[in-house]
Coordinates of C-alpha atoms and ligand atoms in Angstrom, one line a residue:
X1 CA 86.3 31.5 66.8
X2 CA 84.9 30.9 63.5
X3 CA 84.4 34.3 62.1
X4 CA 84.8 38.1 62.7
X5 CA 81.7 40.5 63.8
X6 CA 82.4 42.9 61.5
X7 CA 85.1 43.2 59.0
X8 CA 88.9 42.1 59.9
X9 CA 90.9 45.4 59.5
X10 CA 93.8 44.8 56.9
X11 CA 97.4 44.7 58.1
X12 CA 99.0 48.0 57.4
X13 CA 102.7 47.0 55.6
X14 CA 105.6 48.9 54.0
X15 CA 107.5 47.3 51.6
X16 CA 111.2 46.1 51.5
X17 CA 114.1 47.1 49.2
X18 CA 114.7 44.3 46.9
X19 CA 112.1 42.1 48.3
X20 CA 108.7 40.4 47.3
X21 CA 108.0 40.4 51.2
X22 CA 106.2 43.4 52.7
X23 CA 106.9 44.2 56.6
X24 CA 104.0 44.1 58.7
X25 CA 103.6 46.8 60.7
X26 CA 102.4 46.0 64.5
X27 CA 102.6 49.6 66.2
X28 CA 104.2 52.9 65.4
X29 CA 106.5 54.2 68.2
X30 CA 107.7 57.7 68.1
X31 CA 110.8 59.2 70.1
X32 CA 110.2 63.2 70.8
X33 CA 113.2 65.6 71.5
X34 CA 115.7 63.7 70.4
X35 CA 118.4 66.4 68.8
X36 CA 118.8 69.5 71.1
X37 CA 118.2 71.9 67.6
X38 CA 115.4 70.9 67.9
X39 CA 114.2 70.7 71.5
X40 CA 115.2 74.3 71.8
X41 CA 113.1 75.4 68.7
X42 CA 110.3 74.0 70.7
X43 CA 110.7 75.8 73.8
X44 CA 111.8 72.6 75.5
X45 CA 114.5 72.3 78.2
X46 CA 117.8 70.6 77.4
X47 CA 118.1 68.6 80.5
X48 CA 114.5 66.7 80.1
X49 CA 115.2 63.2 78.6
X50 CA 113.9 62.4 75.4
X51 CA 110.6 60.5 75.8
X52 CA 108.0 58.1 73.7
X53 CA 104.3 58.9 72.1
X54 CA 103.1 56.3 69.7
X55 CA 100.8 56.6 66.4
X56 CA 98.4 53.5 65.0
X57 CA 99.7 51.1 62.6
X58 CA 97.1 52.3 60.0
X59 CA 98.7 55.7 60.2
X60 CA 101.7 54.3 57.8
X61 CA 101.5 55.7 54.2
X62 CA 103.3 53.7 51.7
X63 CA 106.2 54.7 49.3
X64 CA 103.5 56.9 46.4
X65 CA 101.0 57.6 48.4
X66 CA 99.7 61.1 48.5
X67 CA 98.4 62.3 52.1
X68 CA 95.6 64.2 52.8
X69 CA 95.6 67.3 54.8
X70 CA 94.1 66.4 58.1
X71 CA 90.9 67.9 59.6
X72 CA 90.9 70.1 62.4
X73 CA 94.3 71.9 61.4
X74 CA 95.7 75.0 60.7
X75 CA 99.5 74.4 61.5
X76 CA 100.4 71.0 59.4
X77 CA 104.0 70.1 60.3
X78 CA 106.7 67.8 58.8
X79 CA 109.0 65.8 61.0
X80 CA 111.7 64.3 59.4
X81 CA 113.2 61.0 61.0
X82 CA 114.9 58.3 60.6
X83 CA 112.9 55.0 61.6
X84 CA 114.0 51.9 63.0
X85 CA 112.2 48.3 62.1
X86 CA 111.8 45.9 64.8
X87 CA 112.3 42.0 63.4
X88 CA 112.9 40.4 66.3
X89 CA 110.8 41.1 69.9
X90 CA 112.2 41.4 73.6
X91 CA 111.1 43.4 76.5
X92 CA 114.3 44.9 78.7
X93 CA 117.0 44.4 75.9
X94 CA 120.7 45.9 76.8
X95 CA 121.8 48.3 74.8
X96 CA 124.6 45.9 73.5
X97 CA 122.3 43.8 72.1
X98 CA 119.7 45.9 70.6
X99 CA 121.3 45.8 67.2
X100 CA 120.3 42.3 66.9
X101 CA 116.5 43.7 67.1
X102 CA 116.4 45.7 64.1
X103 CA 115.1 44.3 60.8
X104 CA 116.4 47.5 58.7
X105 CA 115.9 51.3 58.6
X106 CA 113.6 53.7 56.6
X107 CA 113.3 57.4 56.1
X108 CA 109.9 58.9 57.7
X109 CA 108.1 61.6 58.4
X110 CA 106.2 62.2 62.1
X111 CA 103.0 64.2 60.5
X112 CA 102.0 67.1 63.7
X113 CA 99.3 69.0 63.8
X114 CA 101.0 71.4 65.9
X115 CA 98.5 73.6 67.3
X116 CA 96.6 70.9 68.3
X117 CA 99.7 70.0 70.1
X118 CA 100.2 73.1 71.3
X119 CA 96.9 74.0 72.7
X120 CA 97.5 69.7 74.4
X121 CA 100.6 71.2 76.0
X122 CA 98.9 74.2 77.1
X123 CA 96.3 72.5 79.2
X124 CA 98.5 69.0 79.8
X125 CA 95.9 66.8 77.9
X126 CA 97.3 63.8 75.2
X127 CA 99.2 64.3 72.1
X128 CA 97.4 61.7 70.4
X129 CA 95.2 64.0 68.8
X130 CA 98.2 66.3 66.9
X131 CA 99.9 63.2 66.7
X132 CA 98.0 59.8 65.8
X133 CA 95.8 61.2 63.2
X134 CA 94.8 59.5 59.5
X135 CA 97.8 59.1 57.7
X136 CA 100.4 61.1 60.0
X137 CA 103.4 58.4 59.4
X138 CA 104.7 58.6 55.4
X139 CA 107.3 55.9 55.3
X140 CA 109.8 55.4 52.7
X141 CA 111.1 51.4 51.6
X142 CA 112.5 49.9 54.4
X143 CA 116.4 49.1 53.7
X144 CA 117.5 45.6 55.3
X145 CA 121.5 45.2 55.4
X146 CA 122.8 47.9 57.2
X147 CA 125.3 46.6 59.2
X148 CA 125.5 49.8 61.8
X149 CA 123.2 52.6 62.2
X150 CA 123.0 55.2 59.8
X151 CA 124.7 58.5 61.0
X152 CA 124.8 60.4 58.2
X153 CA 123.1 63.3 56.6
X154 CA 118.9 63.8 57.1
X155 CA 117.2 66.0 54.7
X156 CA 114.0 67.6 54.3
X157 CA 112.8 69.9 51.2
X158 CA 109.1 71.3 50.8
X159 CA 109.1 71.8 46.9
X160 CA 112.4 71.4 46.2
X161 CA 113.3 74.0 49.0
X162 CA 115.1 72.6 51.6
X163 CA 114.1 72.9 55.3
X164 CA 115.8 70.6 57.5
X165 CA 119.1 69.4 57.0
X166 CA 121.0 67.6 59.9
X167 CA 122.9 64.7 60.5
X168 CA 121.8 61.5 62.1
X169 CA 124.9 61.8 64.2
X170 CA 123.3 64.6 66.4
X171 CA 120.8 62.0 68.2
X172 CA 120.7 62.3 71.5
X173 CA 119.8 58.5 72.4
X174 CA 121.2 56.6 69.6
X175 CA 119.3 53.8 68.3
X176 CA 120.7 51.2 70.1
X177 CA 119.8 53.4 73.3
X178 CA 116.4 53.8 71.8
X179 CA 115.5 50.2 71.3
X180 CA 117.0 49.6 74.9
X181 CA 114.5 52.2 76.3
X182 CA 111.4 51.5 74.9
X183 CA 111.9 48.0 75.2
X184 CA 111.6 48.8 79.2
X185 CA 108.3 50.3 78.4
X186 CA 106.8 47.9 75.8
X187 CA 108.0 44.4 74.6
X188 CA 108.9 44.9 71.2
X189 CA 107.7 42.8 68.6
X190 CA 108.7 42.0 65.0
X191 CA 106.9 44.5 63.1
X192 CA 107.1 47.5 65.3
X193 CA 108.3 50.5 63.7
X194 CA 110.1 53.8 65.7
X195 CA 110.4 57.0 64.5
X196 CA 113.4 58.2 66.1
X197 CA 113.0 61.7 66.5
X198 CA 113.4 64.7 64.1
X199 CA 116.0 67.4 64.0
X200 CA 115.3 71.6 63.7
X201 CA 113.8 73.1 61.0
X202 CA 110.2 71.6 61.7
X203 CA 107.3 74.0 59.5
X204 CA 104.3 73.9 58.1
X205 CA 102.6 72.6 55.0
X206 CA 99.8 73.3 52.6
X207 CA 97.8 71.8 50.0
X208 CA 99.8 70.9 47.2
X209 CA 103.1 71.2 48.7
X210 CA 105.7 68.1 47.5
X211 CA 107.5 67.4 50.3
X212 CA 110.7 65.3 49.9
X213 CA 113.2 63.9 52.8
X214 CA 116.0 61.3 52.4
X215 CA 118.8 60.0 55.0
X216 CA 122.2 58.5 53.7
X217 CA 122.7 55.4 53.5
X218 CA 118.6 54.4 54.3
X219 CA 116.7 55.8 51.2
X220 CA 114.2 58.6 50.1
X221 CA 110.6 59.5 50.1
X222 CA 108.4 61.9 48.5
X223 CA 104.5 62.4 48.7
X224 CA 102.1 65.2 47.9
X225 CA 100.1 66.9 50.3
X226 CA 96.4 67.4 48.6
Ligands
MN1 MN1 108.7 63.6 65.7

Protein backbone atom coordinates (compact mmCIF):
# COMPACT_ATOMS: atom_id res chain seq x y z
CA UNK A 1 0.00 0.00 0.00
CA UNK A 2 1.49 3.12 -1.10
CA UNK A 3 -0.87 5.66 0.29
CA UNK A 4 -4.20 6.26 2.24
CA UNK A 5 -7.79 7.06 0.49
CA UNK A 6 -8.40 9.71 2.47
CA UNK A 7 -6.61 11.17 5.31
CA UNK A 8 -4.75 8.86 8.08
CA UNK A 9 -6.50 9.67 11.37
CA UNK A 10 -3.83 10.92 14.00
CA UNK A 11 -3.00 8.65 16.95
CA UNK A 12 -4.83 9.92 20.00
CA UNK A 13 -1.88 9.97 23.04
CA UNK A 14 -1.64 11.16 26.64
CA UNK A 15 1.36 12.19 27.94
CA UNK A 16 3.81 10.70 30.64
CA UNK A 17 5.04 12.19 33.96
CA UNK A 18 8.49 13.07 33.52
CA UNK A 19 8.74 11.92 30.05
CA UNK A 20 9.42 13.33 26.37
CA UNK A 21 7.45 10.06 25.22
CA UNK A 22 3.65 10.33 24.88
CA UNK A 23 1.53 6.91 25.36
CA UNK A 24 -0.40 5.91 22.44
CA UNK A 25 -3.64 5.12 23.05
CA UNK A 26 -5.03 1.83 21.11
CA UNK A 27 -8.68 1.50 22.71
CA UNK A 28 -10.52 2.80 25.74
CA UNK A 29 -11.95 0.02 27.98
CA UNK A 30 -14.36 1.00 30.64
CA UNK A 31 -15.34 -1.23 33.80
CA UNK A 32 -19.16 -0.35 35.02
CA UNK A 33 -20.27 -1.12 38.66
CA UNK A 34 -17.36 -1.56 40.17
CA UNK A 35 -17.93 -0.10 44.00
CA UNK A 36 -21.30 -1.26 45.41
CA UNK A 37 -21.99 2.89 46.48
CA UNK A 38 -22.28 3.12 43.52
CA UNK A 39 -24.12 0.27 41.87
CA UNK A 40 -26.90 0.96 44.36
CA UNK A 41 -27.20 4.65 43.47
CA UNK A 42 -27.96 3.32 40.03
CA UNK A 43 -30.66 1.03 40.85
CA UNK A 44 -28.38 -1.85 40.08
CA UNK A 45 -28.24 -5.23 41.96
CA UNK A 46 -25.41 -6.15 44.20
CA UNK A 47 -24.94 -9.67 43.10
CA UNK A 48 -24.57 -8.79 39.13
CA UNK A 49 -20.75 -8.84 38.36
CA UNK A 50 -19.08 -5.92 37.29
CA UNK A 51 -18.99 -5.86 33.48
CA UNK A 52 -17.03 -3.98 30.37
CA UNK A 53 -18.31 -1.17 27.65
CA UNK A 54 -15.56 0.45 25.71
CA UNK A 55 -15.22 4.21 24.29
CA UNK A 56 -12.91 5.21 21.00
CA UNK A 57 -9.35 6.10 21.37
CA UNK A 58 -10.19 9.58 19.89
CA UNK A 59 -12.48 10.11 22.93
CA UNK A 60 -9.23 10.82 25.17
CA UNK A 61 -8.83 14.51 26.17
CA UNK A 62 -5.44 15.50 27.15
CA UNK A 63 -4.15 17.14 30.44
CA UNK A 64 -5.71 21.33 29.50
CA UNK A 65 -8.05 20.47 27.40
CA UNK A 66 -11.44 22.02 27.87
CA UNK A 67 -14.48 19.65 26.79
CA UNK A 68 -17.34 20.50 25.02
CA UNK A 69 -20.72 19.78 26.20
CA UNK A 70 -22.07 16.98 24.06
CA UNK A 71 -25.07 17.12 21.68
CA UNK A 72 -28.11 15.38 22.31
CA UNK A 73 -27.93 15.81 26.23
CA UNK A 74 -29.67 17.10 29.00
CA UNK A 75 -28.13 14.97 31.93
CA UNK A 76 -24.11 15.38 31.53
CA UNK A 77 -22.44 13.23 34.19
CA UNK A 78 -18.98 12.92 35.63
CA UNK A 79 -17.38 9.56 36.42
CA UNK A 80 -14.45 9.69 38.35
CA UNK A 81 -11.95 6.63 37.93
CA UNK A 82 -8.88 5.56 38.26
CA UNK A 83 -7.32 4.20 34.84
CA UNK A 84 -5.04 1.60 34.23
CA UNK A 85 -2.34 1.76 31.16
CA UNK A 86 -1.69 -1.40 29.27
CA UNK A 87 2.34 -1.57 28.09
CA UNK A 88 2.55 -4.89 27.51
CA UNK A 89 -0.33 -7.20 25.51
CA UNK A 90 -1.65 -10.82 26.43
CA UNK A 91 -4.96 -12.37 25.93
CA UNK A 92 -6.02 -14.88 29.15
CA UNK A 93 -3.44 -13.35 31.73
CA UNK A 94 -3.72 -14.78 35.50
CA UNK A 95 -4.42 -12.56 37.87
CA UNK A 96 -0.86 -13.04 39.37
CA UNK A 97 0.66 -11.83 36.57
CA UNK A 98 -1.35 -9.00 35.49
CA UNK A 99 0.80 -6.45 37.28
CA UNK A 100 3.44 -7.07 34.88
CA UNK A 101 0.87 -5.60 32.13
CA UNK A 102 0.47 -2.21 33.38
CA UNK A 103 2.55 0.66 31.96
CA UNK A 104 1.30 3.17 34.92
CA UNK A 105 -1.92 4.68 36.14
CA UNK A 106 -3.84 7.97 35.57
CA UNK A 107 -6.79 9.77 37.08
CA UNK A 108 -9.97 9.94 34.49
CA UNK A 109 -13.16 10.79 34.13
CA UNK A 110 -15.95 8.26 32.23
CA UNK A 111 -18.02 11.31 30.55
CA UNK A 112 -22.18 9.77 30.49
CA UNK A 113 -24.78 11.16 28.98
CA UNK A 114 -27.10 9.55 31.37
CA UNK A 115 -30.40 9.91 29.95
CA UNK A 116 -29.28 8.61 26.92
CA UNK A 117 -28.20 5.78 29.00
CA UNK A 118 -31.09 5.64 30.66
CA UNK A 119 -33.68 5.66 28.02
CA UNK A 120 -30.65 2.57 26.38
CA UNK A 121 -31.43 0.68 29.49
CA UNK A 122 -35.02 1.23 29.25
CA UNK A 123 -35.50 -0.40 25.97
CA UNK A 124 -32.09 -2.79 26.19
CA UNK A 125 -30.42 -1.01 23.14
CA UNK A 126 -26.24 -0.12 23.34
CA UNK A 127 -24.60 2.25 25.63
CA UNK A 128 -22.35 3.46 23.11
CA UNK A 129 -24.33 6.33 22.46
CA UNK A 130 -24.35 7.87 26.42
CA UNK A 131 -21.08 6.49 26.51
CA UNK A 132 -18.52 6.74 23.37
CA UNK A 133 -19.36 10.19 22.47
CA UNK A 134 -16.72 13.19 21.33
CA UNK A 135 -14.47 13.75 24.02
CA UNK A 136 -16.21 11.59 26.89
CA UNK A 137 -12.61 10.26 28.37
CA UNK A 138 -10.56 13.41 30.13
CA UNK A 139 -7.40 11.84 31.25
CA UNK A 140 -4.89 13.19 33.52
CA UNK A 141 -0.70 12.45 32.93
CA UNK A 142 -0.17 8.96 33.09
CA UNK A 143 2.24 8.18 36.27
CA UNK A 144 4.79 5.21 35.48
CA UNK A 145 6.53 3.70 38.69
CA UNK A 146 3.95 2.67 40.90
CA UNK A 147 5.13 -0.33 42.20
CA UNK A 148 1.42 -1.60 43.48
CA UNK A 149 -1.89 -0.33 42.68
CA UNK A 150 -3.10 2.71 44.07
CA UNK A 151 -5.67 2.24 46.89
CA UNK A 152 -5.96 5.31 48.26
CA UNK A 153 -8.25 8.27 48.31
CA UNK A 154 -10.44 9.32 44.72
CA UNK A 155 -11.88 12.68 44.64
CA UNK A 156 -14.10 14.61 42.54
CA UNK A 157 -15.15 18.52 42.97
CA UNK A 158 -17.39 20.46 40.46
CA UNK A 159 -16.18 24.08 41.23
CA UNK A 160 -14.32 23.56 44.01
CA UNK A 161 -17.34 21.67 45.56
CA UNK A 162 -16.65 18.27 46.21
CA UNK A 163 -18.90 15.42 44.90
CA UNK A 164 -17.41 12.21 45.10
CA UNK A 165 -14.93 11.14 47.52
CA UNK A 166 -14.09 7.39 47.98
CA UNK A 167 -11.21 5.36 48.25
CA UNK A 168 -9.69 3.21 45.59
CA UNK A 169 -9.81 0.43 48.19
CA UNK A 170 -13.57 -0.08 47.74
CA UNK A 171 -13.17 -1.81 44.10
CA UNK A 172 -14.88 -4.60 43.67
CA UNK A 173 -12.48 -6.33 41.10
CA UNK A 174 -9.18 -4.99 41.82
CA UNK A 175 -6.99 -4.17 39.07
CA UNK A 176 -5.15 -7.03 38.80
CA UNK A 177 -8.66 -8.93 38.65
CA UNK A 178 -9.62 -6.36 36.02
CA UNK A 179 -6.75 -6.79 33.65
CA UNK A 180 -7.23 -10.69 34.18
CA UNK A 181 -10.93 -10.28 33.05
CA UNK A 182 -10.86 -8.30 30.17
CA UNK A 183 -7.97 -9.95 28.94
CA UNK A 184 -10.51 -13.14 28.51
CA UNK A 185 -12.53 -10.84 26.47
CA UNK A 186 -9.97 -8.93 24.31
CA UNK A 187 -6.13 -9.42 23.98
CA UNK A 188 -4.72 -6.52 25.45
CA UNK A 189 -2.31 -4.49 23.75
CA UNK A 190 0.29 -1.87 24.71
CA UNK A 191 -1.58 1.23 24.63
CA UNK A 192 -4.96 0.19 25.87
CA UNK A 193 -6.25 2.29 28.47
CA UNK A 194 -9.25 1.00 31.31
CA UNK A 195 -11.23 3.06 33.17
CA UNK A 196 -11.79 1.11 36.17
CA UNK A 197 -14.98 2.02 37.38
CA UNK A 198 -16.27 5.09 39.41
CA UNK A 199 -17.51 5.22 42.91
CA UNK A 200 -21.09 7.17 44.26
CA UNK A 201 -21.69 10.55 44.03
CA UNK A 202 -22.07 10.55 40.08
CA UNK A 203 -24.08 14.17 38.93
CA UNK A 204 -24.46 16.37 36.41
CA UNK A 205 -22.70 19.24 34.77
CA UNK A 206 -23.23 22.46 32.90
CA UNK A 207 -21.60 24.83 30.81
CA UNK A 208 -18.88 26.39 32.60
CA UNK A 209 -18.56 24.18 35.41
CA UNK A 210 -14.59 23.33 36.38
CA UNK A 211 -14.52 20.10 37.33
CA UNK A 212 -11.48 18.73 39.24
CA UNK A 213 -10.69 14.95 40.32
CA UNK A 214 -7.38 13.48 41.69
CA UNK A 215 -6.51 9.92 43.20
CA UNK A 216 -3.45 9.47 45.69
CA UNK A 217 -0.58 8.45 44.73
CA UNK A 218 -1.63 8.72 40.59
CA UNK A 219 -2.09 12.54 39.95
CA UNK A 220 -4.81 15.20 39.21
CA UNK A 221 -6.87 16.64 36.42
CA UNK A 222 -8.95 19.54 35.84
CA UNK A 223 -10.87 20.74 32.59
CA UNK A 224 -13.68 23.11 31.90
CA UNK A 225 -16.83 22.26 30.56
CA UNK A 226 -17.86 25.06 27.74
MN1 LIG B 1 -17.77 4.73 34.58
Amino acid sequence: MSAYAVPAPPVPTVPVEGSDAAFPVRRILCVGRNYAAHRREMGGDDRDPPFFFAKPADAVVPPGGDVAYPSVTANLHHEMELVVAIGKGGANIPVAQALDHIFGYAAGVDMTRRDIQNAAKDKGQPWDASKGFDQSAPISAIRTGVAAPPQGRITLSVNGQVKQDAVVADMIWSVPEIVAEASKLWALAPGDLIYTGTPEGVGPLVRGDTVTGEIEGVGALSFRVI
